[in-house]
């Protein structure tokens, strides 16, 4: 059961995997004024059918918005649309969840896989934060409460322990996914620098590792089900204060070293 109290929430990559599970669990709690902007790159495609069904059942809570993290124009367009729907309200919670994995080692990683992972996992989230910042600032100002929380204004970056420079070397043999790890290490730095810049506006910013989860990206061997991972992440997100601003935690609330 989610304990997140944020009203207006935007999630990227919301059509399947952890993003879709997050939308589902956010529907379960009774936050009366909640609105979820569930974004995905192909709202009309076959991979978005489950999200379309969910939105049909909850039309007053879910709005599906096209957002391709790999396409700056679509990010801009999405922000314009969300801004017009928000009206005078701000955006309380932005979850940068969309991500891609590419395999490779020093000897085998291609230019293409490095460029693709950086585009989706680093540049996309950067542009998304830039475009949605005015709405996050609006929410922070409107809250009238001191400190930081996800019900006020927050950016949660769904990263991975694979982006932890101190942890990944011992896992590399088991997970030879260099382009993914290098891009997520970049994403982690983006989180730290965003937290530095957004501090003055009291917008909470941190990175969260969902655990190793059975999704298309995580694969069949993963020990965790999306339900358990997302329950944990929402519990962590709901409990965040300025103490965790600029930090890196996993879905159980344990701190992960950079
Ligand atoms: P999935 O592969 O199941 O889902 C990935 C999601 O990202 C899909 O909705 C996909 O949309 C979307 N996506 C990919 N590229 C883009 C893009 N250019 N624009 C918009 N959306 C895009 O992965 P998970 O749900 O497992 O992963 C979610 C996040 O969790 C990722 O950031 C991942 O790195 C992180 N993570 C996952 C772990 C795991 O074990 N599963 C472990 C650690 C971190 P589409 O259907 O269009 O492809």
mmCIF file of C-alpha atoms and ligand atoms in Angstrom:
data_model
loop_
_atom_site.group_PDB
_atom_site.id
_atom_site.type_symbol
_atom_site.label_atom_id
_atom_site.label_comp_id
_atom_site.label_asym_id
_atom_site.label_seq_id
_atom_site.Cartn_x
_atom_site.Cartn_y
_atom_site.Cartn_z
ATOM 1 C CA UNK A 1 0.000 0.000 0.000
ATOM 2 C CA UNK A 2 1.438 3.374 -1.000
ATOM 3 C CA UNK A 3 2.059 6.003 1.638
ATOM 4 C CA UNK A 4 2.883 8.786 -0.786
ATOM 5 C CA UNK A 5 0.800 11.892 -0.148
ATOM 6 C CA UNK A 6 1.758 13.864 -3.265
ATOM 7 C CA UNK A 7 -1.189 15.187 -5.284
ATOM 8 C CA UNK A 8 0.156 15.798 -8.778
ATOM 9 C CA UNK A 9 2.583 13.114 -9.895
ATOM 10 C CA UNK A 10 4.382 12.495 -13.178
ATOM 11 C CA UNK A 11 6.043 9.173 -14.004
ATOM 12 C CA UNK A 12 8.106 8.404 -17.091
ATOM 13 C CA UNK A 13 8.048 4.943 -18.667
ATOM 14 C CA UNK A 14 4.664 4.310 -17.038
ATOM 15 C CA UNK A 15 3.365 1.789 -19.588
ATOM 16 C CA UNK A 16 5.097 -1.348 -18.259
ATOM 17 C CA UNK A 17 7.504 -2.737 -15.670
ATOM 18 C CA UNK A 18 8.132 -0.714 -12.525
ATOM 19 C CA UNK A 19 6.506 2.428 -13.950
ATOM 20 C CA UNK A 20 3.163 0.699 -14.550
ATOM 21 C CA UNK A 21 3.290 -0.996 -11.129
ATOM 22 C CA UNK A 22 3.912 2.419 -9.536
ATOM 23 C CA UNK A 23 0.805 3.850 -11.231
ATOM 24 C CA UNK A 24 -1.234 0.838 -10.045
ATOM 25 C CA UNK A 25 -0.123 1.183 -6.428
ATOM 26 C CA UNK A 26 -0.639 4.944 -6.392
ATOM 27 C CA UNK A 27 -4.270 4.289 -7.351
ATOM 28 C CA UNK A 28 -4.761 2.100 -4.271
ATOM 29 C CA UNK A 29 -4.377 4.768 -1.613
ATOM 30 C CA UNK A 30 -7.015 7.291 -0.840
ATOM 31 C CA UNK A 31 -5.503 10.603 -1.822
ATOM 32 C CA UNK A 32 -8.631 12.465 -2.951
ATOM 33 C CA UNK A 33 -7.017 15.185 -5.075
ATOM 34 C CA UNK A 34 -4.456 12.915 -6.729
ATOM 35 C CA UNK A 35 -3.667 13.225 -10.413
ATOM 36 C CA UNK A 36 -1.177 10.965 -12.180
ATOM 37 C CA UNK A 37 0.435 12.002 -15.452
ATOM 38 C CA UNK A 38 1.453 8.583 -16.746
ATOM 39 C CA UNK A 39 3.889 9.229 -19.561
ATOM 40 C CA UNK A 40 5.175 6.809 -22.174
ATOM 41 C CA UNK A 41 6.767 7.072 -25.595
ATOM 42 C CA UNK A 42 4.027 5.318 -27.511
ATOM 43 C CA UNK A 43 0.610 5.720 -25.855
ATOM 44 C CA UNK A 44 -1.227 4.047 -28.753
ATOM 45 C CA UNK A 45 1.157 1.110 -29.174
ATOM 46 C CA UNK A 46 0.663 -2.503 -28.070
ATOM 47 C CA UNK A 47 3.080 -2.123 -25.125
ATOM 48 C CA UNK A 48 0.805 0.530 -23.606
ATOM 49 C CA UNK A 49 -2.402 -1.500 -23.613
ATOM 50 C CA UNK A 50 -2.366 -2.228 -19.845
ATOM 51 C CA UNK A 51 -1.870 1.472 -19.092
ATOM 52 C CA UNK A 52 -4.700 2.438 -21.471
ATOM 53 C CA UNK A 53 -7.014 -0.030 -19.683
ATOM 54 C CA UNK A 54 -6.065 1.427 -16.315
ATOM 55 C CA UNK A 55 -6.656 4.991 -17.522
ATOM 56 C CA UNK A 56 -10.064 3.964 -18.892
ATOM 57 C CA UNK A 57 -11.040 2.675 -15.432
ATOM 58 C CA UNK A 58 -9.746 5.800 -13.650
ATOM 59 C CA UNK A 59 -10.260 8.674 -16.095
ATOM 60 C CA UNK A 60 -10.359 11.347 -13.403
ATOM 61 C CA UNK A 61 -7.028 10.232 -11.889
ATOM 62 C CA UNK A 62 -4.819 9.150 -14.805
ATOM 63 C CA UNK A 63 -3.894 11.153 -17.874
ATOM 64 C CA UNK A 64 -1.643 9.441 -20.406
ATOM 65 C CA UNK A 65 0.891 11.811 -21.966
ATOM 66 C CA UNK A 66 3.363 11.067 -24.746
ATOM 67 C CA UNK A 67 6.952 11.574 -23.589
ATOM 68 C CA UNK A 68 9.951 10.001 -25.298
ATOM 69 C CA UNK A 69 13.022 10.500 -23.112
ATOM 70 C CA UNK A 70 15.124 10.197 -26.265
ATOM 71 C CA UNK A 71 13.375 13.079 -28.031
ATOM 72 C CA UNK A 72 13.803 16.650 -26.703
ATOM 73 C CA UNK A 73 10.794 17.898 -28.720
ATOM 74 C CA UNK A 74 8.477 15.354 -27.147
ATOM 75 C CA UNK A 75 9.747 16.303 -23.669
ATOM 76 C CA UNK A 76 8.972 19.982 -24.389
ATOM 77 C CA UNK A 77 5.556 19.138 -25.836
ATOM 78 C CA UNK A 78 4.693 16.957 -22.840
ATOM 79 C CA UNK A 79 5.585 19.742 -20.398
ATOM 80 C CA UNK A 80 3.377 22.218 -22.292
ATOM 81 C CA UNK A 81 0.469 19.790 -22.148
ATOM 82 C CA UNK A 82 0.950 18.898 -18.480
ATOM 83 C CA UNK A 83 1.350 22.614 -17.662
ATOM 84 C CA UNK A 84 -1.989 23.435 -19.284
ATOM 85 C CA UNK A 85 -3.687 20.594 -17.394
ATOM 86 C CA UNK A 86 -2.120 21.641 -14.078
ATOM 87 C CA UNK A 87 -3.470 25.174 -14.496
ATOM 88 C CA UNK A 88 -2.656 27.053 -11.301
ATOM 89 C CA UNK A 89 -1.408 23.938 -9.524
ATOM 90 C CA UNK A 90 2.185 22.767 -9.396
ATOM 91 C CA UNK A 91 3.758 19.355 -9.887
ATOM 92 C CA UNK A 92 4.555 17.706 -6.561
ATOM 93 C CA UNK A 93 6.418 14.596 -7.631
ATOM 94 C CA UNK A 94 8.434 13.812 -10.755
ATOM 95 C CA UNK A 95 9.624 10.204 -11.064
ATOM 96 C CA UNK A 96 12.333 9.714 -13.694
ATOM 97 C CA UNK A 97 11.770 5.982 -14.192
ATOM 98 C CA UNK A 98 12.202 5.364 -17.950
ATOM 99 C CA UNK A 99 15.467 3.645 -18.720
ATOM 100 C CA UNK A 100 17.197 1.237 -21.078
ATOM 101 C CA UNK A 101 19.836 -1.410 -20.532
ATOM 102 C CA UNK A 102 22.642 -2.253 -22.964
ATOM 103 C CA UNK A 103 25.180 -5.022 -22.486
ATOM 104 C CA UNK A 104 28.905 -4.789 -23.112
ATOM 105 C CA UNK A 105 32.380 -4.707 -21.620
ATOM 106 C CA UNK A 106 35.393 -2.459 -22.309
ATOM 107 C CA UNK A 107 36.189 -4.755 -25.238
ATOM 108 C CA UNK A 108 32.694 -5.082 -26.695
ATOM 109 C CA UNK A 109 30.696 -1.893 -25.969
ATOM 110 C CA UNK A 110 29.671 -0.105 -29.159
ATOM 111 C CA UNK A 111 29.416 3.614 -29.881
ATOM 112 C CA UNK A 112 25.733 3.118 -30.533
ATOM 113 C CA UNK A 113 24.998 1.457 -27.180
ATOM 114 C CA UNK A 114 26.955 4.168 -25.321
ATOM 115 C CA UNK A 115 25.084 6.938 -27.163
ATOM 116 C CA UNK A 116 21.670 5.309 -26.715
ATOM 117 C CA UNK A 117 22.056 4.674 -22.987
ATOM 118 C CA UNK A 118 23.325 8.215 -22.408
ATOM 119 C CA UNK A 119 20.523 9.721 -24.416
ATOM 120 C CA UNK A 120 17.731 7.875 -22.569
ATOM 121 C CA UNK A 121 19.252 7.455 -19.102
ATOM 122 C CA UNK A 122 21.063 10.791 -18.659
ATOM 123 C CA UNK A 123 20.180 13.462 -21.225
ATOM 124 C CA UNK A 124 16.450 12.615 -21.149
ATOM 125 C CA UNK A 125 16.120 13.010 -17.356
ATOM 126 C CA UNK A 126 18.169 16.237 -17.483
ATOM 127 C CA UNK A 127 15.822 17.778 -20.059
ATOM 128 C CA UNK A 128 12.777 16.467 -18.192
ATOM 129 C CA UNK A 129 13.928 18.173 -14.975
ATOM 130 C CA UNK A 130 14.608 21.384 -16.938
ATOM 131 C CA UNK A 131 11.178 21.430 -18.582
ATOM 132 C CA UNK A 132 9.204 20.518 -15.456
ATOM 133 C CA UNK A 133 11.160 22.732 -13.051
ATOM 134 C CA UNK A 134 8.707 25.675 -13.260
ATOM 135 C CA UNK A 135 5.862 23.388 -12.129
ATOM 136 C CA UNK A 136 7.949 21.846 -9.343
ATOM 137 C CA UNK A 137 8.898 25.352 -8.154
ATOM 138 C CA UNK A 138 5.238 26.347 -8.219
ATOM 139 C CA UNK A 139 4.317 23.352 -6.028
ATOM 140 C CA UNK A 140 7.138 24.082 -3.580
ATOM 141 C CA UNK A 141 6.081 27.736 -3.249
ATOM 142 C CA UNK A 142 2.390 26.914 -2.928
ATOM 143 C CA UNK A 143 2.902 24.380 -0.145
ATOM 144 C CA UNK A 144 3.576 27.031 2.491
ATOM 145 C CA UNK A 145 5.373 24.471 4.674
ATOM 146 C CA UNK A 146 9.083 24.545 5.533
ATOM 147 C CA UNK A 147 11.507 21.718 4.669
ATOM 148 C CA UNK A 148 11.334 19.102 1.937
ATOM 149 C CA UNK A 149 9.043 16.174 1.154
ATOM 150 C CA UNK A 150 7.542 14.357 -1.799
ATOM 151 C CA UNK A 151 4.129 15.820 -1.013
ATOM 152 C CA UNK A 152 5.642 19.291 -1.439
ATOM 153 C CA UNK A 153 7.980 19.010 -4.457
ATOM 154 C CA UNK A 154 10.412 16.231 -5.345
ATOM 155 C CA UNK A 155 12.414 14.618 -8.137
ATOM 156 C CA UNK A 156 12.992 10.883 -7.665
ATOM 157 C CA UNK A 157 15.508 9.353 -10.056
ATOM 158 C CA UNK A 158 15.145 5.586 -10.457
ATOM 159 C CA UNK A 159 18.777 4.584 -10.736
ATOM 160 C CA UNK A 160 20.609 1.364 -9.940
ATOM 161 C CA UNK A 161 23.367 0.018 -7.761
ATOM 162 C CA UNK A 162 24.983 -0.682 -11.165
ATOM 163 C CA UNK A 163 25.701 3.070 -11.278
ATOM 164 C CA UNK A 164 27.525 2.971 -7.929
ATOM 165 C CA UNK A 165 31.246 3.430 -8.665
ATOM 166 C CA UNK A 166 32.244 1.808 -5.370
ATOM 167 C CA UNK A 167 29.896 -1.200 -5.647
ATOM 168 C CA UNK A 168 29.794 -2.114 -9.333
ATOM 169 C CA UNK A 169 33.323 -3.524 -9.822
ATOM 170 C CA UNK A 170 32.458 -6.537 -7.618
ATOM 171 C CA UNK A 171 29.239 -7.149 -9.598
ATOM 172 C CA UNK A 172 30.638 -6.608 -13.103
ATOM 173 C CA UNK A 173 31.436 -10.264 -13.856
ATOM 174 C CA UNK A 174 27.866 -11.243 -13.052
ATOM 175 C CA UNK A 175 26.368 -8.211 -14.845
ATOM 176 C CA UNK A 176 28.525 -7.237 -17.867
ATOM 177 C CA UNK A 177 26.408 -4.222 -18.788
ATOM 178 C CA UNK A 178 29.004 -1.452 -19.098
ATOM 179 C CA UNK A 179 27.010 1.067 -21.198
ATOM 180 C CA UNK A 180 24.116 0.815 -18.731
ATOM 181 C CA UNK A 181 26.358 1.194 -15.657
ATOM 182 C CA UNK A 182 28.360 4.106 -17.072
ATOM 183 C CA UNK A 183 25.157 5.936 -18.026
ATOM 184 C CA UNK A 184 23.603 5.305 -14.607
ATOM 185 C CA UNK A 185 26.767 6.580 -12.898
ATOM 186 C CA UNK A 186 26.209 9.746 -14.978
ATOM 187 C CA UNK A 187 22.575 9.756 -13.877
ATOM 188 C CA UNK A 188 23.759 9.547 -10.253
ATOM 189 C CA UNK A 189 25.986 12.589 -10.741
ATOM 190 C CA UNK A 190 23.031 14.357 -12.359
ATOM 191 C CA UNK A 191 21.037 13.603 -9.194
ATOM 192 C CA UNK A 192 23.722 15.020 -6.915
ATOM 193 C CA UNK A 193 24.136 18.192 -8.970
ATOM 194 C CA UNK A 194 20.375 18.645 -9.354
ATOM 195 C CA UNK A 195 20.011 18.344 -5.591
ATOM 196 C CA UNK A 196 22.632 21.068 -5.181
ATOM 197 C CA UNK A 197 20.862 23.399 -7.622
ATOM 198 C CA UNK A 198 17.304 22.715 -6.462
ATOM 199 C CA UNK A 199 18.095 23.055 -2.752
ATOM 200 C CA UNK A 200 17.311 26.783 -2.732
ATOM 201 C CA UNK A 201 13.813 26.062 -4.087
ATOM 202 C CA UNK A 202 13.257 23.348 -1.452
ATOM 203 C CA UNK A 203 12.735 20.687 -4.133
ATOM 204 C CA UNK A 204 13.819 17.309 -2.778
ATOM 205 C CA UNK A 205 15.996 15.302 -5.149
ATOM 206 C CA UNK A 206 17.451 11.809 -4.664
ATOM 207 C CA UNK A 207 18.252 8.514 -6.407
ATOM 208 C CA UNK A 208 16.495 5.237 -5.668
ATOM 209 C CA UNK A 209 17.568 1.666 -6.522
ATOM 210 C CA UNK A 210 14.538 -0.625 -6.953
ATOM 211 C CA UNK A 211 16.407 -3.865 -6.232
ATOM 212 C CA UNK A 212 16.856 -6.568 -8.861
ATOM 213 C CA UNK A 213 13.336 -6.979 -10.178
ATOM 214 C CA UNK A 214 11.576 -9.336 -12.605
ATOM 215 C CA UNK A 215 10.729 -6.993 -15.491
ATOM 216 C CA UNK A 216 11.755 -6.989 -19.123
ATOM 217 C CA UNK A 217 14.911 -5.109 -18.078
ATOM 218 C CA UNK A 218 15.617 -7.117 -14.916
ATOM 219 C CA UNK A 219 14.967 -10.507 -16.549
ATOM 220 C CA UNK A 220 13.506 -13.783 -15.282
ATOM 221 C CA UNK A 221 16.305 -14.584 -12.818
ATOM 222 C CA UNK A 222 15.622 -11.493 -10.702
ATOM 223 C CA UNK A 223 14.546 -12.389 -7.165
ATOM 224 C CA UNK A 224 12.051 -9.557 -6.627
ATOM 225 C CA UNK A 225 8.533 -9.097 -7.987
ATOM 226 C CA UNK A 226 7.591 -5.570 -9.153
ATOM 227 C CA UNK A 227 4.896 -5.438 -6.438
ATOM 228 C CA UNK A 228 7.401 -5.835 -3.594
ATOM 229 C CA UNK A 229 9.941 -3.442 -5.109
ATOM 230 C CA UNK A 230 7.379 -0.698 -5.753
ATOM 231 C CA UNK A 231 5.753 -1.126 -2.324
ATOM 232 C CA UNK A 232 9.191 -0.571 -0.813
ATOM 233 C CA UNK A 233 10.046 2.389 -3.058
ATOM 234 C CA UNK A 234 6.737 4.140 -2.317
ATOM 235 C CA UNK A 235 7.276 3.596 1.402
ATOM 236 C CA UNK A 236 10.735 5.185 1.071
ATOM 237 C CA UNK A 237 9.472 8.042 -1.131
ATOM 238 C CA UNK A 238 6.662 8.778 1.326
ATOM 239 C CA UNK A 239 9.098 8.984 4.245
ATOM 240 C CA UNK A 240 11.675 11.316 2.653
ATOM 241 C CA UNK A 241 12.662 14.603 4.280
ATOM 242 C CA UNK A 242 15.490 17.080 3.641
ATOM 243 C CA UNK A 243 17.744 14.584 5.505
ATOM 244 C CA UNK A 244 17.765 12.319 2.431
ATOM 245 C CA UNK A 245 18.069 15.192 -0.091
ATOM 246 C CA UNK A 246 20.936 14.430 -2.497
ATOM 247 C CA UNK A 247 21.129 10.819 -1.313
ATOM 248 C CA UNK A 248 21.049 7.324 -2.833
ATOM 249 C CA UNK A 249 18.914 4.593 -1.263
ATOM 250 C CA UNK A 250 17.439 1.242 -2.188
ATOM 251 C CA UNK A 251 13.800 0.130 -2.022
ATOM 252 C CA UNK A 252 14.233 -0.954 1.621
ATOM 253 C CA UNK A 253 15.500 2.460 2.689
ATOM 254 C CA UNK A 254 19.129 1.347 2.972
ATOM 255 C CA UNK A 255 21.718 3.959 1.926
ATOM 256 C CA UNK A 256 23.827 2.962 -1.102
ATOM 257 C CA UNK A 257 27.376 4.304 -1.454
ATOM 258 C CA UNK A 258 28.029 6.353 -4.583
HETATM 259 P P1 LIG B 1 11.364 -2.230 -18.234
HETATM 260 O O1 LIG B 1 12.252 -2.586 -19.357
HETATM 261 O O2 LIG B 1 10.354 -3.206 -17.750
HETATM 262 O O3 LIG B 1 10.604 -0.851 -18.547
HETATM 263 C C1 LIG B 1 11.325 0.245 -19.020
HETATM 264 C C2 LIG B 1 10.361 1.388 -19.233
HETATM 265 O O4 LIG B 1 11.118 2.504 -19.735
HETATM 266 C C3 LIG B 1 9.293 1.068 -20.273
HETATM 267 O O5 LIG B 1 8.094 1.699 -19.917
HETATM 268 C C4 LIG B 1 9.873 1.673 -21.532
HETATM 269 O O6 LIG B 1 8.902 2.049 -22.497
HETATM 270 C C5 LIG B 1 10.482 2.929 -20.930
HETATM 271 N N1 LIG B 1 11.406 3.573 -21.859
HETATM 272 C C6 LIG B 1 12.532 3.093 -22.414
HETATM 273 N N2 LIG B 1 13.062 4.002 -23.245
HETATM 274 C C7 LIG B 1 12.250 5.095 -23.205
HETATM 275 C C8 LIG B 1 12.245 6.352 -23.822
HETATM 276 N N3 LIG B 1 13.193 6.717 -24.711
HETATM 277 N N4 LIG B 1 11.267 7.230 -23.529
HETATM 278 C C9 LIG B 1 10.296 6.895 -22.646
HETATM 279 N N5 LIG B 1 10.208 5.704 -22.053
HETATM 280 C C10 LIG B 1 11.189 4.828 -22.312
HETATM 281 O O7 LIG B 1 12.335 -1.804 -17.038
HETATM 282 P P2 LIG B 1 12.078 -1.620 -15.482
HETATM 283 O O8 LIG B 1 10.660 -1.294 -15.225
HETATM 284 O O9 LIG B 1 12.711 -2.749 -14.794
HETATM 285 O O10 LIG B 1 13.016 -0.340 -15.216
HETATM 286 C C11 LIG B 1 12.538 0.913 -14.759
HETATM 287 C C12 LIG B 1 13.727 1.676 -14.181
HETATM 288 O O11 LIG B 1 14.263 0.925 -13.088
HETATM 289 C C13 LIG B 1 14.869 1.860 -15.176
HETATM 290 O O12 LIG B 1 15.374 3.165 -15.084
HETATM 291 C C14 LIG B 1 15.915 0.861 -14.723
HETATM 292 O O13 LIG B 1 17.222 1.256 -15.027
HETATM 293 C C15 LIG B 1 15.663 0.823 -13.221
HETATM 294 N N6 LIG B 1 16.162 -0.408 -12.592
HETATM 295 C C16 LIG B 1 15.558 -1.631 -12.825
HETATM 296 C C17 LIG B 1 16.050 -2.780 -12.242
HETATM 297 C C18 LIG B 1 15.446 -4.117 -12.436
HETATM 298 O O14 LIG B 1 15.995 -5.121 -11.923
HETATM 299 N N7 LIG B 1 14.329 -4.249 -13.141
HETATM 300 C C19 LIG B 1 17.254 -2.735 -11.372
HETATM 301 C C20 LIG B 1 17.795 -1.426 -11.200
HETATM 302 C C21 LIG B 1 17.255 -0.310 -11.783
HETATM 303 P P3 LIG B 1 8.649 1.177 -23.887
HETATM 304 O O15 LIG B 1 7.580 0.186 -23.568
HETATM 305 O O16 LIG B 1 8.221 2.209 -24.858
HETATM 306 O O17 LIG B 1 9.948 0.517 -24.246
#
